[in-house]
mmCIF file of C-alpha atoms and ligand atoms in Angstrom:
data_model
loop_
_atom_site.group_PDB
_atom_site.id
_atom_site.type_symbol
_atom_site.label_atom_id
_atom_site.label_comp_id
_atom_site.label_asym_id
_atom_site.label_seq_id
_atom_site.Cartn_x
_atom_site.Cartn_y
_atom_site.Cartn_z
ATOM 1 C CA UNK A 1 -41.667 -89.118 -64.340
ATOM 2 C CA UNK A 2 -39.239 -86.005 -63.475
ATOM 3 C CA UNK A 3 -40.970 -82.955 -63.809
ATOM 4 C CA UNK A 4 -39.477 -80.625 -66.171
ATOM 5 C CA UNK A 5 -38.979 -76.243 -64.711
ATOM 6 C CA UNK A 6 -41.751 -74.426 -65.883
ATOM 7 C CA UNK A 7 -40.965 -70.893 -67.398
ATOM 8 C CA UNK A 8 -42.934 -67.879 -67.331
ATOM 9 C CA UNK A 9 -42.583 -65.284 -70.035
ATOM 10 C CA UNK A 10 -45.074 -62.438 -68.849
ATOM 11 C CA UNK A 11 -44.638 -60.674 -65.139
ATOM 12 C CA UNK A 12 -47.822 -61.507 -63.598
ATOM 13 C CA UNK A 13 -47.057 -60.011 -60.501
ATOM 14 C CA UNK A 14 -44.970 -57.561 -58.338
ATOM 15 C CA UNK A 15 -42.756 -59.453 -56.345
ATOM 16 C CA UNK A 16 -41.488 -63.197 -56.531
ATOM 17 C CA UNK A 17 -39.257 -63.716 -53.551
ATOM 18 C CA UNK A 18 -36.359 -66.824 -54.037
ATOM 19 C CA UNK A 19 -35.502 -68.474 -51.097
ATOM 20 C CA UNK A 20 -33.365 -71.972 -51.278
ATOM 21 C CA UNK A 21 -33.502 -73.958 -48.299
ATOM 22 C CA UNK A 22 -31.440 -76.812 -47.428
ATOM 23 C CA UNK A 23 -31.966 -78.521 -43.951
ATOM 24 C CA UNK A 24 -33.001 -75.540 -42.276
ATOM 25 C CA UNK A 25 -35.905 -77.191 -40.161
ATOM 26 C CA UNK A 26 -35.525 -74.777 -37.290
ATOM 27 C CA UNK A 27 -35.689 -71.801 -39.307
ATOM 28 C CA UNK A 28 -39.187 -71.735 -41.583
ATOM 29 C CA UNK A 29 -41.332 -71.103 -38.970
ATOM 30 C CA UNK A 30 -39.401 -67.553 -38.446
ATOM 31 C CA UNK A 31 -39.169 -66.738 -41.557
ATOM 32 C CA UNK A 32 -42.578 -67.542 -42.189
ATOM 33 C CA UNK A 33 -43.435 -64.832 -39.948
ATOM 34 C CA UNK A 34 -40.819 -62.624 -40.720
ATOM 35 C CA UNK A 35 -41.392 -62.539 -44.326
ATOM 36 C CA UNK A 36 -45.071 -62.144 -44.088
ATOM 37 C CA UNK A 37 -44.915 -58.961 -41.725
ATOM 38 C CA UNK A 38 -42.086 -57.829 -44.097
ATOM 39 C CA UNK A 39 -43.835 -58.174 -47.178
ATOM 40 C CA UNK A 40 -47.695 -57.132 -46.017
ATOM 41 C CA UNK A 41 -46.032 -54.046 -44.996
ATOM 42 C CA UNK A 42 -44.308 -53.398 -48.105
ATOM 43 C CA UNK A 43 -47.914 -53.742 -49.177
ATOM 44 C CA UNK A 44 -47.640 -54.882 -52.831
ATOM 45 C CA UNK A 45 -48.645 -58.113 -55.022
ATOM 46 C CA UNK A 46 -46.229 -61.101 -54.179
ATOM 47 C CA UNK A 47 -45.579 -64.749 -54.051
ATOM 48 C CA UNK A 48 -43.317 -66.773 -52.540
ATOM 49 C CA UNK A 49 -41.363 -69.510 -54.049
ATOM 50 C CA UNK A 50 -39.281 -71.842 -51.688
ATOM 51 C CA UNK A 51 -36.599 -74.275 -52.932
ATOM 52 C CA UNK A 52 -36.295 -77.514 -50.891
ATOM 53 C CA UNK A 53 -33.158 -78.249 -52.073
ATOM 54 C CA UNK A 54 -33.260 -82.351 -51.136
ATOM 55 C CA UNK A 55 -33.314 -81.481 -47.371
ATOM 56 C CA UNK A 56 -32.790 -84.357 -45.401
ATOM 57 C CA UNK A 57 -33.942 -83.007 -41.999
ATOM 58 C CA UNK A 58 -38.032 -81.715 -41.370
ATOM 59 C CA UNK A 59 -37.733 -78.820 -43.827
ATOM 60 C CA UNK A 60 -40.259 -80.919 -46.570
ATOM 61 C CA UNK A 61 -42.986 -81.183 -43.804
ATOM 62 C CA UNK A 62 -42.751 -77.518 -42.830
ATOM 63 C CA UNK A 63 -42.467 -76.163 -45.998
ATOM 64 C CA UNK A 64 -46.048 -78.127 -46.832
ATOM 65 C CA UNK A 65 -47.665 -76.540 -44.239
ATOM 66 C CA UNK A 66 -46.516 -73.380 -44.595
ATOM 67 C CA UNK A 67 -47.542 -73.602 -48.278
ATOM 68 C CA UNK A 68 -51.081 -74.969 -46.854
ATOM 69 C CA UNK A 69 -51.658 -72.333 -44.485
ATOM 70 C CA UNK A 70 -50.547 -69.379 -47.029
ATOM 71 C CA UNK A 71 -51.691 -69.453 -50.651
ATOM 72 C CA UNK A 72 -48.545 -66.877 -51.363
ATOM 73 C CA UNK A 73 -46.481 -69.492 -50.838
ATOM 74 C CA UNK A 74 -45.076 -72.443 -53.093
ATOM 75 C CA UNK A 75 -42.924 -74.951 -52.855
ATOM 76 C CA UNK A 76 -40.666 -76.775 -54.991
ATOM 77 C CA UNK A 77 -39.163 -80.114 -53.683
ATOM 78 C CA UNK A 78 -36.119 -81.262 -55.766
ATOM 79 C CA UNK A 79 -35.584 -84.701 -55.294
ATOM 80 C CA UNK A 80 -31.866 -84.463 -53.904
ATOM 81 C CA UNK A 81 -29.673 -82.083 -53.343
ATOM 82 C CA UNK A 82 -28.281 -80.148 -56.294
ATOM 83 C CA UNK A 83 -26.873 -76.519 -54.931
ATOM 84 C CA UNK A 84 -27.661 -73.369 -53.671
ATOM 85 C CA UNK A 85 -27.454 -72.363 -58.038
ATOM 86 C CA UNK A 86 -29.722 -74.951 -58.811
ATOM 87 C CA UNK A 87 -32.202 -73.828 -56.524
ATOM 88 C CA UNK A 88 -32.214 -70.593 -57.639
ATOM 89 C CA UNK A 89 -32.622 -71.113 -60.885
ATOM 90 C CA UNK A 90 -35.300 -73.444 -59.771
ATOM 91 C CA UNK A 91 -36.838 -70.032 -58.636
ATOM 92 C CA UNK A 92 -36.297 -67.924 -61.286
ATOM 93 C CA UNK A 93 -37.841 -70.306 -63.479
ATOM 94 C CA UNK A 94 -41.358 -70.346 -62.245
ATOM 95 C CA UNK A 95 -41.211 -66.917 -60.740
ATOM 96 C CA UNK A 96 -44.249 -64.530 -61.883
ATOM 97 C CA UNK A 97 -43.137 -61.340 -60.060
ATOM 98 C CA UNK A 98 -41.855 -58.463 -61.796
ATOM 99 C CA UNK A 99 -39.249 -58.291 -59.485
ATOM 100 C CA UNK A 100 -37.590 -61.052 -58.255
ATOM 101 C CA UNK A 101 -35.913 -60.603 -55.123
ATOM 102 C CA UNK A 102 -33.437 -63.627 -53.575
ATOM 103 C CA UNK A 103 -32.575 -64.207 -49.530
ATOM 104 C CA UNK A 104 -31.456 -66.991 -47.385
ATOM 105 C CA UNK A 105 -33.775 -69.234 -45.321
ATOM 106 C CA UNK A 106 -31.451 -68.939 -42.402
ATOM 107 C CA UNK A 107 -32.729 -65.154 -41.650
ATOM 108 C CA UNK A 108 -29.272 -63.945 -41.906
ATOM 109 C CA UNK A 109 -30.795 -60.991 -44.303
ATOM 110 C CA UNK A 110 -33.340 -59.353 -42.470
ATOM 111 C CA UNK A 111 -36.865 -59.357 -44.285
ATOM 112 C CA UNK A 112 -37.086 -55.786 -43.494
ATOM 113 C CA UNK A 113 -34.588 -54.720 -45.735
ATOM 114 C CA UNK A 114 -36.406 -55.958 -48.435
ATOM 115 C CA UNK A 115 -38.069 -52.559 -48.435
ATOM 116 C CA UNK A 116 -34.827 -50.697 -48.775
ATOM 117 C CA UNK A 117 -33.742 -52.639 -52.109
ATOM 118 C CA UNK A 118 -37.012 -52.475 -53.755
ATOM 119 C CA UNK A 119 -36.915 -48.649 -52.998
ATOM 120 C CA UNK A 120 -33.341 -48.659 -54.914
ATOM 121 C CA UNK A 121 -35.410 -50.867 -57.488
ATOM 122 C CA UNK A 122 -37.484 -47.939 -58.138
ATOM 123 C CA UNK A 123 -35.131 -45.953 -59.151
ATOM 124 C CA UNK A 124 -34.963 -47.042 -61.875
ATOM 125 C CA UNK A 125 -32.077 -50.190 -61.535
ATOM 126 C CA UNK A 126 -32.638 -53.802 -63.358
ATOM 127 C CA UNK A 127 -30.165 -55.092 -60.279
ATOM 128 C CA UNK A 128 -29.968 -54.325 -57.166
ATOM 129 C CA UNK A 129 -27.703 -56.098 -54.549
ATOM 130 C CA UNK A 130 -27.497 -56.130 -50.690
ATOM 131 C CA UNK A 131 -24.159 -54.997 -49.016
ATOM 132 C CA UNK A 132 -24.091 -56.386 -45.847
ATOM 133 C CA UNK A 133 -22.566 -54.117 -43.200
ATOM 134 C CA UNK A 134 -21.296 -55.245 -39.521
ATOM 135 C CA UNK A 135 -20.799 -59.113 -40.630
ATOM 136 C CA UNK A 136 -21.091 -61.300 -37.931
ATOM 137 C CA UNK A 137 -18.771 -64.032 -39.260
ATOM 138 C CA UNK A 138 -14.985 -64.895 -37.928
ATOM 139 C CA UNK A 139 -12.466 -62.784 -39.607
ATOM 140 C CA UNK A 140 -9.874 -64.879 -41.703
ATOM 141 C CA UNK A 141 -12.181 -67.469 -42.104
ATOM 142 C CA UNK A 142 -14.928 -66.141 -43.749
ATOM 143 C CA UNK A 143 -14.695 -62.517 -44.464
ATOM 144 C CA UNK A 144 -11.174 -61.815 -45.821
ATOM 145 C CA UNK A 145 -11.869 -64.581 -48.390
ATOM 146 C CA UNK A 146 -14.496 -62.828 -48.929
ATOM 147 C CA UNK A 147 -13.200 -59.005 -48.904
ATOM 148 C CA UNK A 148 -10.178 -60.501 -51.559
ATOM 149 C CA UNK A 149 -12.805 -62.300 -53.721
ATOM 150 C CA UNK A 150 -15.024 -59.097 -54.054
ATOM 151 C CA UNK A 151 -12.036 -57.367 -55.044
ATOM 152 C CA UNK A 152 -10.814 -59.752 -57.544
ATOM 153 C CA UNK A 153 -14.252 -59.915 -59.330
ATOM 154 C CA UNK A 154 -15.225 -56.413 -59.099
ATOM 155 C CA UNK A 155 -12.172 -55.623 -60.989
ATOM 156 C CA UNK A 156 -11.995 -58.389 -63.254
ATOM 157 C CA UNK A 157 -15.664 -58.231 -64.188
ATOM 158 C CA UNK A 158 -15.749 -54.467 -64.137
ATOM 159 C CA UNK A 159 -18.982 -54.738 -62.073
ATOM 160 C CA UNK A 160 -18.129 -52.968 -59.044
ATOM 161 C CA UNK A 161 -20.041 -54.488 -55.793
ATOM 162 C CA UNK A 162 -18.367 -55.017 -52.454
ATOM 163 C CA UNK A 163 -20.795 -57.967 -51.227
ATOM 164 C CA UNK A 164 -20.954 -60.272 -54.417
ATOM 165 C CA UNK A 165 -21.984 -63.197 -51.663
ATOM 166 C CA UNK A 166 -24.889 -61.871 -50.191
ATOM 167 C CA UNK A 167 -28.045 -63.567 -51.221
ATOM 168 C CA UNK A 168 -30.109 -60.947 -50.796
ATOM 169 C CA UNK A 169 -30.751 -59.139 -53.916
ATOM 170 C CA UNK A 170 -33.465 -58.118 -56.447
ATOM 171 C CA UNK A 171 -33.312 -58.566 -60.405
ATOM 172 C CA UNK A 172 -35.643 -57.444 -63.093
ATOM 173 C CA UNK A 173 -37.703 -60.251 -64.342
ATOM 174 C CA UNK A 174 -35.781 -60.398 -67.477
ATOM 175 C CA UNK A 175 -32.955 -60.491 -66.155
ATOM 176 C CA UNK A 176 -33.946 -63.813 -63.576
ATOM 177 C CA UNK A 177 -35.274 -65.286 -66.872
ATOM 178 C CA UNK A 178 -32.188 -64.477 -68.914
ATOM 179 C CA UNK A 179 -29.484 -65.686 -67.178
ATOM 180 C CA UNK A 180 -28.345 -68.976 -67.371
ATOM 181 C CA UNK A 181 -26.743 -70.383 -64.366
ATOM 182 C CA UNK A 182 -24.612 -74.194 -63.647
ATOM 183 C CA UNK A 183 -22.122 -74.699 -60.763
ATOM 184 C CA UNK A 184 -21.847 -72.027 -58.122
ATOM 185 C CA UNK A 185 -22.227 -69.550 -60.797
ATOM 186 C CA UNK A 186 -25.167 -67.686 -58.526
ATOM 187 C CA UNK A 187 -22.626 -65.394 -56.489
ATOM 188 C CA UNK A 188 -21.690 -64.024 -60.042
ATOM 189 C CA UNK A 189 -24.945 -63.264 -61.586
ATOM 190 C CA UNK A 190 -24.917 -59.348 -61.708
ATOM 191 C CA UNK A 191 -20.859 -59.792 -63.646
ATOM 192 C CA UNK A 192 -22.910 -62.532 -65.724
ATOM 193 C CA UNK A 193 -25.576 -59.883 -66.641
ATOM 194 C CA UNK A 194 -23.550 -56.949 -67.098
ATOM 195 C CA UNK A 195 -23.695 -58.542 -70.621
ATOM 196 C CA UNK A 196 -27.159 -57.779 -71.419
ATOM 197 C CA UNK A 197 -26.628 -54.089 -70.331
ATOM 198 C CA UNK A 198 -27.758 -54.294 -67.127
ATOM 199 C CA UNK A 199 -27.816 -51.708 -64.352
ATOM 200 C CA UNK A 200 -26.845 -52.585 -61.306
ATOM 201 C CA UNK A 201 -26.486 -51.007 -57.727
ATOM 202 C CA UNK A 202 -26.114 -52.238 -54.130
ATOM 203 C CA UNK A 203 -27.936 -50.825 -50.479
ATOM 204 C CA UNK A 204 -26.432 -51.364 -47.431
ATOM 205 C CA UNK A 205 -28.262 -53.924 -45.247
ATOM 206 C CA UNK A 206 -28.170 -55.797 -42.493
ATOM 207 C CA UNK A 207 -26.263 -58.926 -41.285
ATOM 208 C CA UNK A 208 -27.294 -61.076 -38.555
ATOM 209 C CA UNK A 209 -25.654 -64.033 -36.565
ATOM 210 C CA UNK A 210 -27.170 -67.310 -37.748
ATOM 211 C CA UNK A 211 -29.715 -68.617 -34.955
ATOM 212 C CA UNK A 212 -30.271 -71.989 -35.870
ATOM 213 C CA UNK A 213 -28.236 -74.492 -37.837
ATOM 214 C CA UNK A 214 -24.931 -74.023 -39.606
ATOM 215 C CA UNK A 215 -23.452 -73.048 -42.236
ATOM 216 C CA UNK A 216 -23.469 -75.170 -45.797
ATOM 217 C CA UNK A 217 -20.183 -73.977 -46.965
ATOM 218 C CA UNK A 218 -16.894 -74.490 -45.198
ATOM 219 C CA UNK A 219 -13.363 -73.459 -45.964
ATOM 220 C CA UNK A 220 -13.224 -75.443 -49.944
ATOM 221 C CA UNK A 221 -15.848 -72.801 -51.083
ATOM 222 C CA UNK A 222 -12.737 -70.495 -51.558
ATOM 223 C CA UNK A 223 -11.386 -72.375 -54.102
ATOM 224 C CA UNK A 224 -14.425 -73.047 -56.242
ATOM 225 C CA UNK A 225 -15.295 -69.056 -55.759
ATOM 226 C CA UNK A 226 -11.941 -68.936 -57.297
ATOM 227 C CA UNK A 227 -11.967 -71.289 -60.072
ATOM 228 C CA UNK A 228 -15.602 -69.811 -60.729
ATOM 229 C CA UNK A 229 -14.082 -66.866 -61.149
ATOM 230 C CA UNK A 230 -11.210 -67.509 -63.820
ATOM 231 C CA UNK A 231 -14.374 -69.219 -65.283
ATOM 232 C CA UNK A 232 -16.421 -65.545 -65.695
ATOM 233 C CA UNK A 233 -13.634 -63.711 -66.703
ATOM 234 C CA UNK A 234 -13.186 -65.722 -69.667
ATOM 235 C CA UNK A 235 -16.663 -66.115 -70.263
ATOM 236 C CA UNK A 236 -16.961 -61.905 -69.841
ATOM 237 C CA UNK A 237 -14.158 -60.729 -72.057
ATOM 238 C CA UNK A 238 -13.394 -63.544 -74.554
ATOM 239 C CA UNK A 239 -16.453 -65.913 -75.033
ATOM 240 C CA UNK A 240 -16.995 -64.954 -78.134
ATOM 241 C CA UNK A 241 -13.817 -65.294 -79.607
ATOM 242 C CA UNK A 242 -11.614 -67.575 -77.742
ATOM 243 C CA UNK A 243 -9.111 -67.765 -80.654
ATOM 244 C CA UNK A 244 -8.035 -64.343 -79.071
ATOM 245 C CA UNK A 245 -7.366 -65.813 -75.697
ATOM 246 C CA UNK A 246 -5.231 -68.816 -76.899
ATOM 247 C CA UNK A 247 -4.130 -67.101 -80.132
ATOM 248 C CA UNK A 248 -2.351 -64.464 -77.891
ATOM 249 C CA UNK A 249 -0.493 -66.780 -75.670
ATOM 250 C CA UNK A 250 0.390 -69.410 -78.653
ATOM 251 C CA UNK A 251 1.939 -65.874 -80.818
ATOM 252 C CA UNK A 252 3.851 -64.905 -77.609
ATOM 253 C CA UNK A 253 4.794 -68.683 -76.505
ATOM 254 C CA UNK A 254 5.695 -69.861 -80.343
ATOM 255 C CA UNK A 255 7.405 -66.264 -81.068
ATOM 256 C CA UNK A 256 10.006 -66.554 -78.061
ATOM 257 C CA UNK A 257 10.410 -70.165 -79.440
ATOM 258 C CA UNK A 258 11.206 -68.822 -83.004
ATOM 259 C CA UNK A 259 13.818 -66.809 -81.741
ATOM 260 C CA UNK A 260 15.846 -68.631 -79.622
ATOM 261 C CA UNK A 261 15.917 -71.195 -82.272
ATOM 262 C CA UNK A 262 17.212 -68.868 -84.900
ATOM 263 C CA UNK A 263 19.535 -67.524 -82.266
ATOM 264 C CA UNK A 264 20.985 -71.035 -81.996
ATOM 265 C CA UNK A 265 20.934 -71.684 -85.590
ATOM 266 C CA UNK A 266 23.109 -68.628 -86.142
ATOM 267 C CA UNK A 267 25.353 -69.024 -83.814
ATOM 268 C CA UNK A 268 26.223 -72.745 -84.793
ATOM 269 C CA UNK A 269 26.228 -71.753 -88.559
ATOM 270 C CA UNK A 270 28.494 -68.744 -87.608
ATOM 271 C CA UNK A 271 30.704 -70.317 -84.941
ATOM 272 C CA UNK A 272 30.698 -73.828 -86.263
ATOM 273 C CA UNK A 273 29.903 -74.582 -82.358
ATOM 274 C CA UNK A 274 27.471 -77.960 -81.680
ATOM 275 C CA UNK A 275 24.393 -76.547 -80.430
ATOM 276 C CA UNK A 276 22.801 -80.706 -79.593
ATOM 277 C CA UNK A 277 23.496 -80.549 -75.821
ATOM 278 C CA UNK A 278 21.809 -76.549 -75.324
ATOM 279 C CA UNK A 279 18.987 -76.624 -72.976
ATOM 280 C CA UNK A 280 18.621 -73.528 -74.757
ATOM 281 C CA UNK A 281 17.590 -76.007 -78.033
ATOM 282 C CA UNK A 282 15.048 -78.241 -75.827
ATOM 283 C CA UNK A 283 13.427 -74.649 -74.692
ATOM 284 C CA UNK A 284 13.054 -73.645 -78.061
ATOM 285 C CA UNK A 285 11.419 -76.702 -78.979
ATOM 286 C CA UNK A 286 9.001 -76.745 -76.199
ATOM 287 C CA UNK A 287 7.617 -72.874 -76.821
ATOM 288 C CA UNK A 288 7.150 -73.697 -80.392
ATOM 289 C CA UNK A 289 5.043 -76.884 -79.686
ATOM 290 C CA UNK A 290 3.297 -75.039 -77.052
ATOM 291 C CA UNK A 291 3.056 -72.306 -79.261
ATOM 292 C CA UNK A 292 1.005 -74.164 -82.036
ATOM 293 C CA UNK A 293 -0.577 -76.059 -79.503
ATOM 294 C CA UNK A 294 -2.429 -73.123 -77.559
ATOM 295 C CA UNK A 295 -3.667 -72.030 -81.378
ATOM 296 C CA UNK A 296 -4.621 -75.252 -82.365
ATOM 297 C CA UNK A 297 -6.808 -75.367 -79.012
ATOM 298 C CA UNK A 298 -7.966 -71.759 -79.573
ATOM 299 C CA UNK A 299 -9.104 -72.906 -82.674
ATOM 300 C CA UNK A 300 -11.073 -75.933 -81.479
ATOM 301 C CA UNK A 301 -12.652 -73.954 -78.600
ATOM 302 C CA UNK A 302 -13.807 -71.192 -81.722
ATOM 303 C CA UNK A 303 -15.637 -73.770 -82.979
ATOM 304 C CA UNK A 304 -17.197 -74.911 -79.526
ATOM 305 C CA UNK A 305 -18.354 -71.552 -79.260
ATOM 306 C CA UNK A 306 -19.794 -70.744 -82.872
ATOM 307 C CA UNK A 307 -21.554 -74.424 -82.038
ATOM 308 C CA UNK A 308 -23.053 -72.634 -78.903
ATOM 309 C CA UNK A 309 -24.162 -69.910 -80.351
ATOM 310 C CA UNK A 310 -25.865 -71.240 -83.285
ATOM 311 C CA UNK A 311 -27.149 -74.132 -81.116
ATOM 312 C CA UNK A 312 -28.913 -70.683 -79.233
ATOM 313 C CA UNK A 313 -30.088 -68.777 -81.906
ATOM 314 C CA UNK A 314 -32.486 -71.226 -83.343
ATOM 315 C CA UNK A 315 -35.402 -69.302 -84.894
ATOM 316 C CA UNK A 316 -38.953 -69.981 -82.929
ATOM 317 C CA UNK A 317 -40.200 -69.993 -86.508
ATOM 318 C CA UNK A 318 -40.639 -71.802 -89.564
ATOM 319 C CA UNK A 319 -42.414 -69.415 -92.376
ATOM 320 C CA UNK A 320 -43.956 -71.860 -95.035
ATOM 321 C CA UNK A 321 -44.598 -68.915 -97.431
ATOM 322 C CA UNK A 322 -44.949 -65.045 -97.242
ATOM 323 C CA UNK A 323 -46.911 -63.166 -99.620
ATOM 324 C CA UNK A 324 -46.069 -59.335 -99.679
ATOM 325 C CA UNK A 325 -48.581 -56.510 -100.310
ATOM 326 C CA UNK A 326 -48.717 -53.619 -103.102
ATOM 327 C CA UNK A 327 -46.916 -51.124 -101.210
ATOM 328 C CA UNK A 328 -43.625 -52.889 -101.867
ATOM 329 C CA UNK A 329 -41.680 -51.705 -104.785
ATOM 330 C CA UNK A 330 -41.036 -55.305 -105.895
ATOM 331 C CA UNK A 331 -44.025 -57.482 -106.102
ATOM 332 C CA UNK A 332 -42.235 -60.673 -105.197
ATOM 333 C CA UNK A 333 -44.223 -63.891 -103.736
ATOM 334 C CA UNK A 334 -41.819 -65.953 -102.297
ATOM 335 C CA UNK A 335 -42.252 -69.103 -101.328
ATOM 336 C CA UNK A 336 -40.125 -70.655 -98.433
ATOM 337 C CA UNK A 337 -40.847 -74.307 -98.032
ATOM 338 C CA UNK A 338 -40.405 -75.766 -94.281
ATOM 339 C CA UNK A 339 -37.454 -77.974 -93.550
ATOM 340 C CA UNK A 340 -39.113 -81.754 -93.363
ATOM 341 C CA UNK A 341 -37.678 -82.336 -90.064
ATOM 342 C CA UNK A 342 -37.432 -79.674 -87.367
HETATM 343 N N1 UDP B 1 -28.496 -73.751 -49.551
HETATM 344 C C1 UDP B 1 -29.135 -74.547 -50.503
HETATM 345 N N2 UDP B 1 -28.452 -75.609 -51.024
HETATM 346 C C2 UDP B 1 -27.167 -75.914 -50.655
HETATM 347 C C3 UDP B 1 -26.521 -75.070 -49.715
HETATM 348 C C4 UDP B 1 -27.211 -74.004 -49.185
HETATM 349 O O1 UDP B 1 -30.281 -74.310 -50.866
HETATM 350 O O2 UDP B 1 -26.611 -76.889 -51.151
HETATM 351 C C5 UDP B 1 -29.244 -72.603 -48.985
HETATM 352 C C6 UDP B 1 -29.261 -72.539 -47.464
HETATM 353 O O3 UDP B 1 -30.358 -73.259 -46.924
HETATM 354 C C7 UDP B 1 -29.411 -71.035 -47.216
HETATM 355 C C8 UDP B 1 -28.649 -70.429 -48.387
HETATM 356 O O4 UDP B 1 -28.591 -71.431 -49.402
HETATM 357 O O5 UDP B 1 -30.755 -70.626 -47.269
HETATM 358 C C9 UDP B 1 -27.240 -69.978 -48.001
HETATM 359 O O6 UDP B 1 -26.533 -71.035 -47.369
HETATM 360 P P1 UDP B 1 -25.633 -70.807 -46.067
HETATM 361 O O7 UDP B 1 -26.377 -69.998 -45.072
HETATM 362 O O8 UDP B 1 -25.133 -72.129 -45.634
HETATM 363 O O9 UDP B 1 -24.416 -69.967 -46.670
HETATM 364 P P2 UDP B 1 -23.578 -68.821 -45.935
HETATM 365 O O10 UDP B 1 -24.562 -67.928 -45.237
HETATM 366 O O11 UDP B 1 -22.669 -69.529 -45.025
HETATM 367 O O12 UDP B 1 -22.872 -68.118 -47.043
HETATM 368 MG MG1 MG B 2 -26.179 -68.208 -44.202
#
């Protein structure tokens, strides 16, 4: 039987810290210790919730005993692998903390500067997110990617953070609980929650070299950070009206149609010139197809969305009948009779 998440709805805690692991067999037993001295120090209510996300190396046996040896600790064993996103969300799920703070199993955040974002918490921030200064990794490989991709989403997203990629972060609880994550979408979640209001800040903090293992993402990760991206932007600015989006390109596409074919149609009405072998005429006929194309498809994807929402804002309630007391001007019982199937 798969085991569905369990959610928690009520802080019961301070801290929940997030960590996904994947094959990182030489690394628990450091951070293990790491965490611990980090966290004891920091001297406040926590729990630990580690992601085995379907490691195929030792990580399930050392994550046990770990788990067996500290009571803080638990461990959730997916049974393959399913993504660094997945196993976050994985995390957020059952985490109890009042703050839930994320970092990497490969100790490339240092535990230490756990202290540092919390303090940031304090101040009163519902995100806060690590900016890691000094980065050990190769240049064009790894960090101008990086650099441009920060850019591109800062100003897209009009969330402003230079280090978007590093895992270490903290997030209100409502905010771990509230958003809702699928792909790679996890490098994006303080853009994604700038929609409930959120506030968000970062802290400079460490970055260290990896010491055992490698890395889980190679070069390809560019391209999905990419397509992830053109992904939030839409979702940001246009996911509730889509029409917009597509309406605006099928106007401008189906407009410059409309013209050039009345261009043509007046000059062969005044010139008495063929206007069959144009290109000009195919052109005109391609913008206007586009044209009601993109609206037809802005229309559809409307209806996808109104679909989602509504699909969302089911009520949690069924009210079988309300009586209302003397105070109200109009005495009215009403009676509302529950739908037969729910
Ligand atoms: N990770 C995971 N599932 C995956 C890939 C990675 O849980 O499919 C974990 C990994 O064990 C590490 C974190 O996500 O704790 C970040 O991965 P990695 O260090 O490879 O990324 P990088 O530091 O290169 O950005
Ligand atoms: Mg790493």
């Amino acid at each position: 039987m798969p085991i569905h998440p369990e959610v928690i709805e009520q802080p019961e805690l301070d801290i929940s810290v997030v960590i996904p692991v994947y094959n990182e067999e030489g690394n628990i037993e450091r951070l293990h210790m790491e965490l611990t001295e980090a966290l004891e120090e920091i001297g406040r209510d926590y729990e630990v919730i580690a992601i085995n996300d379907g490691s195929r190396d030792k990580t399930y046996e050392l994550l046990n005993e770990v788990q067996k040896k500290d009571s803080r600790w638990h461990v959730i064993h997916f049974r393959r692998n399913f993504g660094q996103t997945a196993a976050m969300s994985a995390g957020f799920d059952a985490a109890r903390g009042e703050i839930v703070v994320t970092i990497d199993a490969d100790l490339q955040n240092d535990p230490r500067d756990i202290q540092k974002i919390l303090d940031k918490f304090e101040e009163g921030y519902d995100i806060v997110s690590g900016w890691r200064q000094d980065r050990k990794e190769p240049f064009f490989l790894r960090r101008l990617p990086s650099m441009t991709a920060n850019r591109i989403i800062s100003n897209s997203t009009g969330v402003k953070l230079h280090d978007y990629g590093c895992t270490l972060k903290a997030y209100h609880f409502e905010v771990a609980k509230g958003v809702r994550l699928y792909g790679e979408l996890h490098r994006f979640i303080p853009a994604l929650a700038s929609q409930m209001g959120v506030r968000v800040t970062e802290v400079p903090v460490k970055d260290r070299a990896r010491e055992w293992g490698s890395s889980k993402y190679g070069f390809n990760r560019t391209f999905k950070v990419m397509l992830d991206l053109i992904a939030v932007t839409f979702l940001l600015s246009y996911f509730n009206r889509p029409l917009y989006v597509f309406g605006a390109a099928g106007f401008f596409l189906g407009g410059i149609g409309t013209l050039m074919g009345l261009y043509l149609t007046v000059f062969k009405l005044l010139t008495e010139n063929k206007i069959g072998d144009r290109p000009l005429l195919q052109l005109a006929v391609l913008f206007m197809v586009l044209g009601v194309q993109f609206i037809s498809t802005g229309i559809v994807a409307d209806m996808v969305m109104r679909t989602y929402h509504e699909s969302q804002n089911k009520p949690i309630y069924y009210i079988r009948e309300r009586r209302r007391g003397q105070s109200d001007k109009a005495v009215v019982n009403e009676k509302v009779i529950a739908p037969e199937t729910i």
